[in-house]
Amino acid sequence: MDFEFPNTFIEGFHIEEDVKKMPYEDFTDTGLKISKISLGCGAFGGILTYGDYDQKNATATLTNAIRSGINFIDGGPHYGKGLAETFLGSALKEIPRNAYYISTKVGRCGNQFDFSPKGVKMSFEQSLKRLNLDKVDIVFVHDIEFASSQDLILNETLPAVESLVKAGKVKFIGISGYPISTLWEVVEKSSVQIKCVLTYCRDTLFDCSLQDFLPKFQSKNVAVINAGCIGMRLLSNCGPPAWHPASQQLKDICHSAAVHCRNNDVELGKLALHHSLKQPGSCTCLVGVNDPEILQSNLNLLRYGLNEKENLVLQYIEEKYFSKNMRSHWEGIEIELFRKAQECESVRTAEFGGVSVPVP
C-alpha cells in the first residue's frame, strides 16, 4: 500500500524518507493527521525540567523535527511566561506555515490563573502576537482543575474560546489538566464542542489510569494527547527536580529503576518513552526536547524500537518495580499546595495593609 502523506507535507522542505517513517494518526474527525510524536514547547521556555537552554540548539531542534515529519507543536504562555512562544514566533518564520499544526493555551501563565472571558481574549491575543500568527489550530483551556469552579469553565471559559472559533482565529478547542476524571466530566457536560484533551504523566510505567478513560473519550469523538511520558523526569536516569509533587514512595521506586538502568548503561527515559508509544488509544505522545541529539534519539526509537539489551532491562524493571496495572499518581497535591499558598498570600496582604507581598 502506498504511503499517504499528511496534508502538512511540503515537497522540497521536508525530508521525504523521514516523513515516510513517521506514523500518523487521525485526530478523530477533524481531518488532521497528527504525527505519533509531537513537540512540546515547555522545553523552549527555559524551564529547568528540560535542562540547559541554548537558542541555537533549540532552533535546530524545531526545524529538524518538522522537516522529519513531526507536524504538531504545542505551546502556551505558561512556558517561560511567554518565552517559549516568543522563541517560536522567531524560529517559525523560516518554516512554511502549512508544514505544521500549532496550539496555544489560555487560563494559565506561571502560577497565575484567569479563566474569565476577558482573560481568555487577552491571553489569546498576546499569544498570537508572540507567535507572529493570525490564527492557530487548537486552543487548550490549560489546567482546568485550578479553576474556582467547574461551572466557570463550562459557562464562561469554553464559550469565550468558542467565540474565537467563530471569529476564524481557532479551528478546534481542547482542554488540559492532570486529573483525568475532571477532564472527562467537562467533556461530558460541555455544550461547547471539545475535540481533544491533553493529559500528562497518566499513561506511563507507573500509572496506566488513562486507559480507563480512553473508551469514554472515544465515545465522544475526542482525541487524546499523551504528554509527560517520563513523568516530569521521574522516569529518567537524572531523576526528578526537588519540587516534584510525587510521593516519596513513588520517587524511591523510580530511583531504584534508574539505578538499575545506569548500572546497565541504559537510559530510563528512553524505556519510558518506548512504553508510552506502545500504549493504545492516544493520537500522539507529546515530548518536550530542545536538543537535536535527543530529538534524533526519540525519532530513532519510534522508527526502530529498543535494542536487545534495552528490551531486557525494560522487562526487568517492569517486573521488579512497575506492575502492569500500576496506578500511582499525585492527584490533588498540586491543587492543595496552590490553595495553601493563596491563603498565605491573603493573610500577608491583610497584614500589610492590602499590599500584596511575595510568599516565600
XYZ file of C-alpha atoms in Angstrom:
360
model
C 0.000 0.000 0.000
C 1.386 3.414 -0.964
C 2.280 5.788 1.843
C -0.233 8.603 2.256
C 1.499 11.877 3.048
C -0.219 14.142 5.587
C -1.591 17.487 4.423
C 1.345 19.151 6.150
C 3.886 17.571 3.785
C 5.680 20.109 1.576
C 7.885 18.790 -1.204
C 11.298 20.394 -1.145
C 11.078 21.322 2.531
C 10.501 18.003 4.259
C 12.946 15.099 4.280
C 10.697 12.746 2.337
C 12.241 9.480 3.543
C 11.961 10.601 7.176
C 8.321 11.576 6.755
C 7.604 8.129 5.310
C 8.964 6.596 8.545
C 6.636 8.667 10.728
C 3.333 7.063 11.788
C 0.364 9.454 11.614
C -2.905 9.114 13.484
C -6.318 10.533 12.613
C -7.174 13.348 15.002
C -10.719 11.978 15.290
C -12.953 13.552 12.610
C -11.094 16.873 12.357
C -9.382 15.952 9.099
C -5.976 16.385 10.743
C -3.398 13.610 10.724
C -1.011 14.045 13.648
C 2.492 12.600 13.932
C 2.861 9.893 16.589
C 5.486 12.048 18.303
C 4.712 15.737 18.675
C 6.728 18.620 20.055
C 6.020 20.106 23.478
C 7.342 23.638 23.782
C 7.939 23.840 27.512
C 11.499 22.952 26.557
C 11.766 26.240 24.645
C 10.774 28.352 27.641
C 13.889 27.951 29.742
C 12.090 25.590 32.127
C 14.672 23.763 34.229
C 12.868 20.417 33.886
C 14.330 20.157 30.379
C 17.927 21.080 31.216
C 20.083 23.910 29.953
C 18.590 26.103 27.250
C 20.527 27.016 24.111
C 18.663 29.004 21.452
C 20.789 27.771 18.553
C 20.191 24.144 19.526
C 16.519 24.835 20.132
C 16.111 26.355 16.658
C 17.850 23.367 15.078
C 15.640 21.020 17.095
C 12.449 22.717 15.948
C 13.492 22.808 12.308
C 14.754 19.211 12.269
C 11.607 17.991 13.997
C 9.279 19.482 11.412
C 11.428 18.523 8.420
C 11.494 14.949 9.777
C 7.706 14.721 9.880
C 6.672 15.946 13.328
C 3.730 18.163 12.482
C 2.170 19.216 15.789
C 3.654 21.901 18.057
C 2.091 22.519 21.449
C 2.761 25.914 23.006
C 1.259 28.278 25.525
C 2.004 31.360 27.626
C 2.710 29.262 30.725
C 6.017 28.016 29.343
C 8.613 30.511 30.469
C 5.830 33.098 30.909
C 5.767 33.730 27.176
C 9.409 32.931 26.372
C 8.570 29.712 24.516
C 6.027 31.453 22.283
C 8.398 34.345 21.653
C 11.023 31.826 20.565
C 8.504 30.083 18.294
C 7.445 33.376 16.760
C 11.021 33.956 15.660
C 12.057 30.414 14.711
C 8.913 29.574 12.751
C 9.496 32.468 10.347
C 11.855 30.186 8.428
C 9.355 27.317 8.244
C 6.355 27.153 5.871
C 3.140 27.714 7.836
C 1.395 24.786 6.141
C 4.094 22.400 7.401
C 2.747 22.208 10.944
C -0.245 22.436 13.241
C 0.158 24.595 16.318
C -1.707 25.123 19.570
C -1.670 27.663 22.340
C -3.379 27.772 25.715
C -5.459 30.101 27.845
C -6.206 30.213 31.549
C -2.723 29.802 32.990
C 0.568 31.692 32.938
C 3.048 30.640 35.594
C 1.099 30.310 38.837
C -1.419 32.936 37.752
C -4.840 31.710 36.620
C -7.514 33.672 34.780
C -10.351 31.684 33.230
C -12.610 34.695 32.705
C -13.780 35.598 29.163
C -11.752 38.819 29.361
C -8.683 36.892 30.462
C -9.153 34.337 27.680
C -9.327 37.013 24.991
C -6.369 38.968 26.353
C -4.175 35.878 26.771
C -5.020 34.598 23.280
C -4.267 37.908 21.550
C -0.940 38.138 23.387
C -0.058 34.611 22.270
C -0.853 35.418 18.633
C 1.386 38.461 18.867
C 4.266 36.454 20.325
C 3.796 33.700 17.737
C 3.531 36.178 14.842
C 0.394 34.364 13.667
C -3.146 35.464 12.937
C -4.721 32.120 13.913
C -3.886 28.733 15.428
C -5.197 25.211 15.003
C -6.062 24.418 18.629
C -6.605 26.379 21.836
C -6.474 24.440 25.090
C -8.001 25.672 28.317
C -4.961 24.996 30.472
C -5.061 23.016 33.745
C -8.799 23.307 34.279
C -8.611 21.739 37.741
C -7.266 25.049 39.091
C -10.413 26.969 38.168
C -12.503 28.260 41.083
C -15.366 26.096 39.849
C -16.236 23.750 37.011
C -19.191 25.982 36.191
C -16.748 28.780 35.351
C -15.052 26.559 32.764
C -18.332 25.309 31.315
C -20.318 28.528 31.254
C -17.711 31.231 30.691
C -14.272 29.964 29.647
C -15.266 27.493 26.953
C -17.883 29.815 25.381
C -15.187 32.511 25.256
C -12.882 30.135 23.359
C -15.781 29.140 21.111
C -16.133 32.807 20.132
C -12.540 32.644 18.852
C -13.527 29.672 16.687
C -16.491 31.594 15.299
C -14.169 34.514 14.562
C -11.965 32.223 12.446
C -8.934 32.505 14.724
C -9.073 28.938 16.058
C -10.055 25.657 14.422
C -10.575 23.358 17.400
C -10.996 23.529 21.172
C -9.224 21.380 23.743
C -8.800 21.154 27.493
C -5.798 20.090 29.526
C -5.136 19.016 33.091
C -3.809 16.321 35.392
C -6.975 14.733 36.910
C -8.437 12.652 34.093
C -11.816 12.402 35.792
C -12.090 16.200 35.715
C -11.268 16.272 32.009
C -13.967 13.690 31.354
C -16.579 15.492 33.457
C -16.058 18.689 31.478
C -16.175 16.860 28.137
C -19.370 15.094 29.197
C -21.128 18.260 30.428
C -19.906 20.828 27.908
C -22.308 22.334 25.390
C -19.231 23.647 23.553
C -17.662 21.069 21.265
C -14.359 19.851 22.705
C -12.280 17.968 20.146
C -9.239 16.989 22.204
C -7.850 16.574 25.702
C -4.222 16.884 26.743
C -3.285 14.790 29.744
C 0.169 14.299 31.232
C 2.038 11.725 33.334
C -1.004 9.436 33.166
C -0.006 6.753 30.637
C 3.420 5.843 31.971
C 5.301 2.964 33.534
C 3.913 3.932 36.961
C 0.362 4.967 36.033
C -1.948 3.388 33.471
C -5.121 5.197 34.582
C -5.554 6.972 31.241
C -6.517 3.610 29.756
C -9.628 3.569 31.980
C -10.923 6.738 30.326
C -9.931 6.239 26.691
C -13.213 4.481 25.740
C -15.147 7.383 27.275
C -13.269 9.992 25.248
C -13.575 7.871 22.112
C -17.341 7.650 22.643
C -17.455 11.463 22.376
C -15.080 11.522 19.398
C -12.465 13.350 21.462
C -8.784 12.924 20.591
C -6.293 12.264 23.389
C -2.800 13.734 23.547
C -0.469 11.903 25.932
C 2.199 14.167 27.449
C 4.743 13.750 30.237
C 5.772 10.227 29.265
C 8.801 10.346 31.584
C 6.741 11.707 34.469
C 8.432 15.109 34.709
C 11.806 13.337 34.967
C 10.698 10.718 37.482
C 11.437 8.149 34.776
C 14.924 9.305 33.888
C 18.450 8.472 34.954
C 18.990 12.019 36.242
C 15.890 11.922 38.453
C 13.144 14.448 39.210
C 13.579 18.071 40.306
C 13.300 18.809 44.032
C 9.824 20.335 43.662
C 8.288 17.233 42.079
C 4.893 16.556 43.727
C 5.100 12.740 43.643
C 5.157 10.810 46.919
C 8.491 9.743 48.353
C 7.455 6.129 47.838
C 6.994 6.650 44.096
C 10.235 8.630 43.892
C 12.061 5.769 45.601
C 10.603 3.212 43.170
C 11.623 5.274 40.152
C 15.063 5.932 41.661
C 15.663 2.194 42.080
C 14.685 1.632 38.445
C 17.028 4.446 37.371
C 19.931 2.937 39.336
C 19.396 -0.379 37.572
C 19.333 1.393 34.213
C 22.505 3.366 34.962
C 24.274 0.194 36.060
C 23.414 -1.324 32.693
C 24.273 1.813 30.706
C 20.663 2.271 29.585
C 18.593 5.477 29.801
C 15.376 5.013 31.759
C 13.756 7.919 29.901
C 14.160 6.067 26.613
C 12.474 2.972 28.031
C 9.659 5.107 29.450
C 9.002 6.830 26.125
C 9.021 3.475 24.345
C 6.440 2.175 26.830
C 4.127 5.141 26.255
C 4.458 4.985 22.475
C 3.286 1.380 22.587
C 0.126 2.098 24.588
C -3.092 2.110 22.539
C -5.604 4.921 22.206
C -3.684 8.199 22.211
C -3.227 10.098 18.945
C 0.245 11.340 19.811
C 2.886 11.416 22.529
C 3.872 14.993 23.301
C 7.586 15.196 24.058
C 9.494 18.245 25.251
C 13.013 18.432 23.828
C 15.361 21.283 22.937
C 18.445 19.386 21.772
C 18.896 17.938 18.242
C 20.647 14.798 19.508
C 17.834 13.932 21.909
C 15.310 14.623 19.155
C 17.142 12.221 16.846
C 17.256 9.597 19.589
C 13.477 9.891 20.006
C 12.892 9.614 16.264
C 15.145 6.552 16.063
C 13.265 4.996 18.975
C 9.977 5.476 17.142
C 11.378 4.050 13.920
C 13.444 1.124 15.185
C 12.385 0.451 18.784
C 14.711 -0.785 21.528
C 17.749 -2.985 21.069
C 18.006 -6.397 22.719
C 19.775 -5.119 25.824
C 17.289 -2.288 26.329
C 14.374 -4.687 25.951
C 15.842 -6.940 28.643
C 16.339 -4.012 31.028
C 12.788 -2.801 30.376
C 11.411 -6.279 31.040
C 13.357 -6.434 34.306
C 12.222 -3.073 35.694
C 8.617 -3.760 34.661
C 8.655 -6.995 36.650
C 10.695 -5.633 39.563
C 9.353 -2.094 40.041
C 6.325 -1.350 37.854
C 3.331 -3.667 37.828
C 1.249 -3.928 34.643
C -1.794 -2.253 36.196
C 0.070 0.231 38.402
C -1.854 3.401 39.228
C 0.400 5.704 41.199
C -0.140 9.459 40.940
C -0.165 12.752 42.848
C -3.677 13.898 42.019
C -4.859 16.742 44.257
C -1.464 17.520 45.798
C -0.625 20.426 43.487
C -4.057 21.978 43.967
C -3.743 21.665 47.743
C -0.352 23.397 47.686
C -1.732 26.136 45.447
C -4.728 26.760 47.716
C -2.459 26.951 50.770
C -0.216 29.454 49.002
C -3.293 31.529 48.148
C -4.385 31.512 51.791
C -0.919 32.570 52.957
C -0.835 35.402 50.441
C -4.298 36.587 51.531
C -3.155 36.679 55.169
C 0.038 38.539 54.307
C -1.835 41.003 52.118
C -4.171 41.780 55.012
C -1.265 42.138 57.440
C 0.493 44.613 55.171
C -2.441 46.954 54.710
C -3.769 45.426 51.496
C -0.380 45.382 49.765
C 0.447 42.025 48.235
C 3.887 40.742 49.159
C 5.760 37.675 47.836
C 5.102 34.413 49.651
C 8.376 32.617 50.439
